[in-house]
């Protein structure tokens, strides 16, 4: 059970409803994690802004972006992000062998241009990025892309850690795809 209630628009103050409307306008819908963050409406809206920006304003290739997100969700044991992003990863060109490698934490069947993003995401959230990995990412996506990859991994770490702390649950009709630790 979640530690804070999933908010509904009608449960919020006028200021909270304005923050809700702001998120819905920018994203087209209210996503489940933000229903929890509406306990602090404008902070939740700012977090939503950052999330939208790291995904939509980024120059990272779609497959690299989703590889990073899926890796962070797997490493931080977040069922919500992992479950939803596994399908999104497939739709954005992440090969099944890469998804399987992330799921099992065994780097088999990946080419270096794929595994570098798995390694990088793990190192970012582990608080130690080595020079060789950073340089490999920078070689593939440039300096801007390397910074964006860092921000993306960091943002999803924020979301995963927040959801884990607040015990966000998957909807009852959505089975978790996250393997046991």
PDB file of N, CA and C in Angstrom, residues 25-82:
ATOM      1  N   UNK A  25      -1.683  19.279 -18.884  1.00  0.00           N
ATOM      2  CA  UNK A  25      -1.507  20.034 -20.130  1.00  0.00           C
ATOM      3  C   UNK A  25      -0.169  19.700 -20.783  1.00  0.00           C
ATOM      4  N   UNK A  26       0.878  19.554 -19.988  1.00  0.00           N
ATOM      5  CA  UNK A  26       2.208  19.298 -20.556  1.00  0.00           C
ATOM      6  C   UNK A  26       2.389  17.849 -20.998  1.00  0.00           C
ATOM      7  N   UNK A  27       1.703  16.913 -20.363  1.00  0.00           N
ATOM      8  CA  UNK A  27       1.905  15.482 -20.627  1.00  0.00           C
ATOM      9  C   UNK A  27       0.722  14.817 -21.316  1.00  0.00           C
ATOM     10  N   UNK A  28      -0.418  15.480 -21.300  1.00  0.00           N
ATOM     11  CA  UNK A  28      -1.602  14.881 -21.897  1.00  0.00           C
ATOM     12  C   UNK A  28      -2.396  14.002 -20.942  1.00  0.00           C
ATOM     13  N   UNK A  29      -1.830  13.713 -19.779  1.00  0.00           N
ATOM     14  CA  UNK A  29      -2.502  12.886 -18.777  1.00  0.00           C
ATOM     15  C   UNK A  29      -1.775  13.014 -17.446  1.00  0.00           C
ATOM     16  N   UNK A  30      -2.422  12.534 -16.410  1.00  0.00           N
ATOM     17  CA  UNK A  30      -1.787  12.487 -15.092  1.00  0.00           C
ATOM     18  C   UNK A  30      -1.290  11.064 -14.891  1.00  0.00           C
ATOM     19  N   UNK A  31       0.012  10.905 -14.818  1.00  0.00           N
ATOM     20  CA  UNK A  31       0.604   9.587 -14.612  1.00  0.00           C
ATOM     21  C   UNK A  31       0.608   9.243 -13.127  1.00  0.00           C
ATOM     22  N   UNK A  32       0.515   7.970 -12.836  1.00  0.00           N
ATOM     23  CA  UNK A  32       0.389   7.474 -11.460  1.00  0.00           C
ATOM     24  C   UNK A  32       1.447   8.027 -10.498  1.00  0.00           C
ATOM     25  N   UNK A  33       2.729   8.086 -10.869  1.00  0.00           N
ATOM     26  CA  UNK A  33       3.706   8.632  -9.913  1.00  0.00           C
ATOM     27  C   UNK A  33       3.384  10.063  -9.484  1.00  0.00           C
ATOM     28  N   UNK A  34       2.857  10.839 -10.416  1.00  0.00           N
ATOM     29  CA  UNK A  34       2.568  12.237 -10.095  1.00  0.00           C
ATOM     30  C   UNK A  34       1.320  12.374  -9.228  1.00  0.00           C
ATOM     31  N   UNK A  35       0.463  11.362  -9.223  1.00  0.00           N
ATOM     32  CA  UNK A  35      -0.670  11.373  -8.294  1.00  0.00           C
ATOM     33  C   UNK A  35      -0.166  11.372  -6.853  1.00  0.00           C
ATOM     34  N   UNK A  36       0.937  10.667  -6.600  1.00  0.00           N
ATOM     35  CA  UNK A  36       1.545  10.688  -5.263  1.00  0.00           C
ATOM     36  C   UNK A  36       2.242  12.014  -4.997  1.00  0.00           C
ATOM     37  N   UNK A  37       2.931  12.532  -6.011  1.00  0.00           N
ATOM     38  CA  UNK A  37       3.681  13.777  -5.829  1.00  0.00           C
ATOM     39  C   UNK A  37       2.772  14.987  -5.648  1.00  0.00           C
ATOM     40  N   UNK A  38       1.494  14.835  -5.936  1.00  0.00           N
ATOM     41  CA  UNK A  38       0.558  15.938  -5.744  1.00  0.00           C
ATOM     42  C   UNK A  38       0.342  16.254  -4.268  1.00  0.00           C
ATOM     43  N   UNK A  39       0.918  15.465  -3.376  1.00  0.00           N
ATOM     44  CA  UNK A  39       0.927  15.837  -1.956  1.00  0.00           C
ATOM     45  C   UNK A  39       1.702  17.140  -1.776  1.00  0.00           C
ATOM     46  N   UNK A  40       2.609  17.423  -2.712  1.00  0.00           N
ATOM     47  CA  UNK A  40       3.331  18.695  -2.778  1.00  0.00           C
ATOM     48  C   UNK A  40       3.185  19.188  -4.224  1.00  0.00           C
ATOM     49  N   UNK A  41       2.046  19.815  -4.549  1.00  0.00           N
ATOM     50  CA  UNK A  41       1.666  20.035  -5.944  1.00  0.00           C
ATOM     51  C   UNK A  41       2.683  20.736  -6.839  1.00  0.00           C
ATOM     52  N   UNK A  42       3.193  21.880  -6.429  1.00  0.00           N
ATOM     53  CA  UNK A  42       4.081  22.594  -7.349  1.00  0.00           C
ATOM     54  C   UNK A  42       5.457  21.964  -7.417  1.00  0.00           C
ATOM     55  N   UNK A  43       5.916  21.351  -6.355  1.00  0.00           N
ATOM     56  CA  UNK A  43       7.167  20.605  -6.435  1.00  0.00           C
ATOM     57  C   UNK A  43       6.979  19.406  -7.370  1.00  0.00           C
ATOM     58  N   UNK A  44       5.844  18.732  -7.247  1.00  0.00           N
ATOM     59  CA  UNK A  44       5.532  17.639  -8.170  1.00  0.00           C
ATOM     60  C   UNK A  44       5.500  18.107  -9.615  1.00  0.00           C
ATOM     61  N   UNK A  45       4.940  19.293  -9.845  1.00  0.00           N
ATOM     62  CA  UNK A  45       4.886  19.839 -11.207  1.00  0.00           C
ATOM     63  C   UNK A  45       6.281  20.143 -11.742  1.00  0.00           C
ATOM     64  N   UNK A  46       7.151  20.644 -10.880  1.00  0.00           N
ATOM     65  CA  UNK A  46       8.528  20.938 -11.320  1.00  0.00           C
ATOM     66  C   UNK A  46       9.287  19.656 -11.649  1.00  0.00           C
ATOM     67  N   UNK A  47       9.062  18.622 -10.849  1.00  0.00           N
ATOM     68  CA  UNK A  47       9.673  17.321 -11.136  1.00  0.00           C
ATOM     69  C   UNK A  47       9.163  16.812 -12.485  1.00  0.00           C
ATOM     70  N   UNK A  48       7.871  16.975 -12.738  1.00  0.00           N
ATOM     71  CA  UNK A  48       7.302  16.565 -14.025  1.00  0.00           C
ATOM     72  C   UNK A  48       7.940  17.326 -15.177  1.00  0.00           C
ATOM     73  N   UNK A  49       8.203  18.618 -14.975  1.00  0.00           N
ATOM     74  CA  UNK A  49       8.877  19.416 -16.009  1.00  0.00           C
ATOM     75  C   UNK A  49      10.249  18.845 -16.349  1.00  0.00           C
ATOM     76  N   UNK A  50      11.009  18.526 -15.317  1.00  0.00           N
ATOM     77  CA  UNK A  50      12.351  17.975 -15.549  1.00  0.00           C
ATOM     78  C   UNK A  50      12.237  16.649 -16.297  1.00  0.00           C
ATOM     79  N   UNK A  51      11.303  15.805 -15.879  1.00  0.00           N
ATOM     80  CA  UNK A  51      11.123  14.516 -16.539  1.00  0.00           C
ATOM     81  C   UNK A  51      10.776  14.654 -18.004  1.00  0.00           C
ATOM     82  N   UNK A  52       9.900  15.576 -18.306  1.00  0.00           N
ATOM     83  CA  UNK A  52       9.530  15.810 -19.696  1.00  0.00           C
ATOM     84  C   UNK A  52      10.728  16.315 -20.489  1.00  0.00           C
ATOM     85  N   UNK A  53      11.482  17.198 -19.898  1.00  0.00           N
ATOM     86  CA  UNK A  53      12.633  17.781 -20.583  1.00  0.00           C
ATOM     87  C   UNK A  53      13.739  16.759 -20.844  1.00  0.00           C
ATOM     88  N   UNK A  54      14.055  15.910 -19.866  1.00  0.00           N
ATOM     89  CA  UNK A  54      15.147  14.947 -20.090  1.00  0.00           C
ATOM     90  C   UNK A  54      14.770  13.922 -21.149  1.00  0.00           C
ATOM     91  N   UNK A  55      13.478  13.756 -21.397  1.00  0.00           N
ATOM     92  CA  UNK A  55      13.063  12.830 -22.449  1.00  0.00           C
ATOM     93  C   UNK A  55      12.846  13.537 -23.780  1.00  0.00           C
ATOM     94  N   UNK A  56      12.203  14.669 -23.778  1.00  0.00           N
ATOM     95  CA  UNK A  56      11.790  15.306 -25.033  1.00  0.00           C
ATOM     96  C   UNK A  56      12.802  16.299 -25.592  1.00  0.00           C
ATOM     97  N   UNK A  57      13.610  16.919 -24.738  1.00  0.00           N
ATOM     98  CA  UNK A  57      14.571  17.919 -25.204  1.00  0.00           C
ATOM     99  C   UNK A  57      15.958  17.332 -25.408  1.00  0.00           C
ATOM    100  N   UNK A  58      16.062  16.044 -25.355  1.00  0.00           N
ATOM    101  CA  UNK A  58      17.353  15.368 -25.423  1.00  0.00           C
ATOM    102  C   UNK A  58      17.714  15.006 -26.860  1.00  0.00           C
ATOM    103  N   UNK A  59      18.996  14.975 -27.123  1.00  0.00           N
ATOM    104  CA  UNK A  59      19.504  14.541 -28.424  1.00  0.00           C
ATOM    105  C   UNK A  59      19.876  13.061 -28.421  1.00  0.00           C
ATOM    106  N   UNK A  60      19.700  12.384 -27.296  1.00  0.00           N
ATOM    107  CA  UNK A  60      20.045  10.966 -27.224  1.00  0.00           C
ATOM    108  C   UNK A  60      19.177  10.152 -28.177  1.00  0.00           C
ATOM    109  N   UNK A  61      19.760   9.159 -28.828  1.00  0.00           N
ATOM    110  CA  UNK A  61      18.937   8.244 -29.629  1.00  0.00           C
ATOM    111  C   UNK A  61      17.912   7.545 -28.732  1.00  0.00           C
ATOM    112  N   UNK A  62      16.741   7.269 -29.292  1.00  0.00           N
ATOM    113  CA  UNK A  62      15.662   6.667 -28.503  1.00  0.00           C
ATOM    114  C   UNK A  62      16.098   5.378 -27.810  1.00  0.00           C
ATOM    115  N   UNK A  63      16.805   4.513 -28.525  1.00  0.00           N
ATOM    116  CA  UNK A  63      17.222   3.234 -27.933  1.00  0.00           C
ATOM    117  C   UNK A  63      18.187   3.456 -26.770  1.00  0.00           C
ATOM    118  N   UNK A  64      19.091   4.404 -26.903  1.00  0.00           N
ATOM    119  CA  UNK A  64      20.025   4.707 -25.804  1.00  0.00           C
ATOM    120  C   UNK A  64      19.258   5.237 -24.598  1.00  0.00           C
ATOM    121  N   UNK A  65      18.314   6.133 -24.852  1.00  0.00           N
ATOM    122  CA  UNK A  65      17.500   6.697 -23.764  1.00  0.00           C
ATOM    123  C   UNK A  65      16.775   5.589 -23.007  1.00  0.00           C
ATOM    124  N   UNK A  66      16.108   4.720 -23.726  1.00  0.00           N
ATOM    125  CA  UNK A  66      15.332   3.670 -23.066  1.00  0.00           C
ATOM    126  C   UNK A  66      16.218   2.622 -22.403  1.00  0.00           C
ATOM    127  N   UNK A  67      17.392   2.382 -22.956  1.00  0.00           N
ATOM    128  CA  UNK A  67      18.346   1.467 -22.314  1.00  0.00           C
ATOM    129  C   UNK A  67      18.763   2.015 -20.957  1.00  0.00           C
ATOM    130  N   UNK A  68      19.034   3.303 -20.900  1.00  0.00           N
ATOM    131  CA  UNK A  68      19.419   3.944 -19.636  1.00  0.00           C
ATOM    132  C   UNK A  68      18.270   3.878 -18.631  1.00  0.00           C
ATOM    133  N   UNK A  69      17.073   4.234 -19.055  1.00  0.00           N
ATOM    134  CA  UNK A  69      15.919   4.231 -18.148  1.00  0.00           C
ATOM    135  C   UNK A  69      15.664   2.825 -17.606  1.00  0.00           C
ATOM    136  N   UNK A  70      15.660   1.838 -18.491  1.00  0.00           N
ATOM    137  CA  UNK A  70      15.388   0.464 -18.068  1.00  0.00           C
ATOM    138  C   UNK A  70      16.458  -0.037 -17.105  1.00  0.00           C
ATOM    139  N   UNK A  71      17.705   0.324 -17.369  1.00  0.00           N
ATOM    140  CA  UNK A  71      18.796  -0.087 -16.479  1.00  0.00           C
ATOM    141  C   UNK A  71      18.638   0.524 -15.093  1.00  0.00           C
ATOM    142  N   UNK A  72      18.347   1.806 -15.030  1.00  0.00           N
ATOM    143  CA  UNK A  72      18.169   2.469 -13.731  1.00  0.00           C
ATOM    144  C   UNK A  72      17.013   1.819 -12.967  1.00  0.00           C
ATOM    145  N   UNK A  73      15.901   1.595 -13.652  1.00  0.00           N
ATOM    146  CA  UNK A  73      14.744   0.977 -12.991  1.00  0.00           C
ATOM    147  C   UNK A  73      15.084  -0.417 -12.476  1.00  0.00           C
ATOM    148  N   UNK A  74      15.816  -1.191 -13.259  1.00  0.00           N
ATOM    149  CA  UNK A  74      16.199  -2.547 -12.837  1.00  0.00           C
ATOM    150  C   UNK A  74      17.143  -2.499 -11.640  1.00  0.00           C
ATOM    151  N   UNK A  75      18.150  -1.652 -11.728  1.00  0.00           N
ATOM    152  CA  UNK A  75      19.150  -1.594 -10.658  1.00  0.00           C
ATOM    153  C   UNK A  75      18.560  -1.077  -9.351  1.00  0.00           C
ATOM    154  N   UNK A  76      17.586  -0.186  -9.440  1.00  0.00           N
ATOM    155  CA  UNK A  76      16.969   0.377  -8.235  1.00  0.00           C
ATOM    156  C   UNK A  76      15.680  -0.353  -7.854  1.00  0.00           C
ATOM    157  N   UNK A  77      15.429  -1.472  -8.517  1.00  0.00           N
ATOM    158  CA  UNK A  77      14.293  -2.341  -8.194  1.00  0.00           C
ATOM    159  C   UNK A  77      12.967  -1.583  -8.167  1.00  0.00           C
ATOM    160  N   UNK A  78      12.701  -0.837  -9.235  1.00  0.00           N
ATOM    161  CA  UNK A  78      11.448  -0.101  -9.302  1.00  0.00           C
ATOM    162  C   UNK A  78      10.520  -0.761 -10.316  1.00  0.00           C
ATOM    163  N   UNK A  79       9.499  -1.428  -9.805  1.00  0.00           N
ATOM    164  CA  UNK A  79       8.590  -2.196 -10.658  1.00  0.00           C
ATOM    165  C   UNK A  79       7.818  -1.314 -11.630  1.00  0.00           C
ATOM    166  N   UNK A  80       7.421  -0.122 -11.205  1.00  0.00           N
ATOM    167  CA  UNK A  80       6.621   0.742 -12.073  1.00  0.00           C
ATOM    168  C   UNK A  80       7.408   1.135 -13.319  1.00  0.00           C
ATOM    169  N   UNK A  81       8.557   1.763 -13.133  1.00  0.00           N
ATOM    170  CA  UNK A  81       9.339   2.214 -14.289  1.00  0.00           C
ATOM    171  C   UNK A  81       9.807   1.033 -15.131  1.00  0.00           C
ATOM    172  N   UNK A  82      10.233  -0.040 -14.486  1.00  0.00           N
ATOM    173  CA  UNK A  82      10.718  -1.192 -15.250  1.00  0.00           C
ATOM    174  C   UNK A  82       9.592  -1.790 -16.095  1.00  0.00           C
TER     175      UNK A  82
END
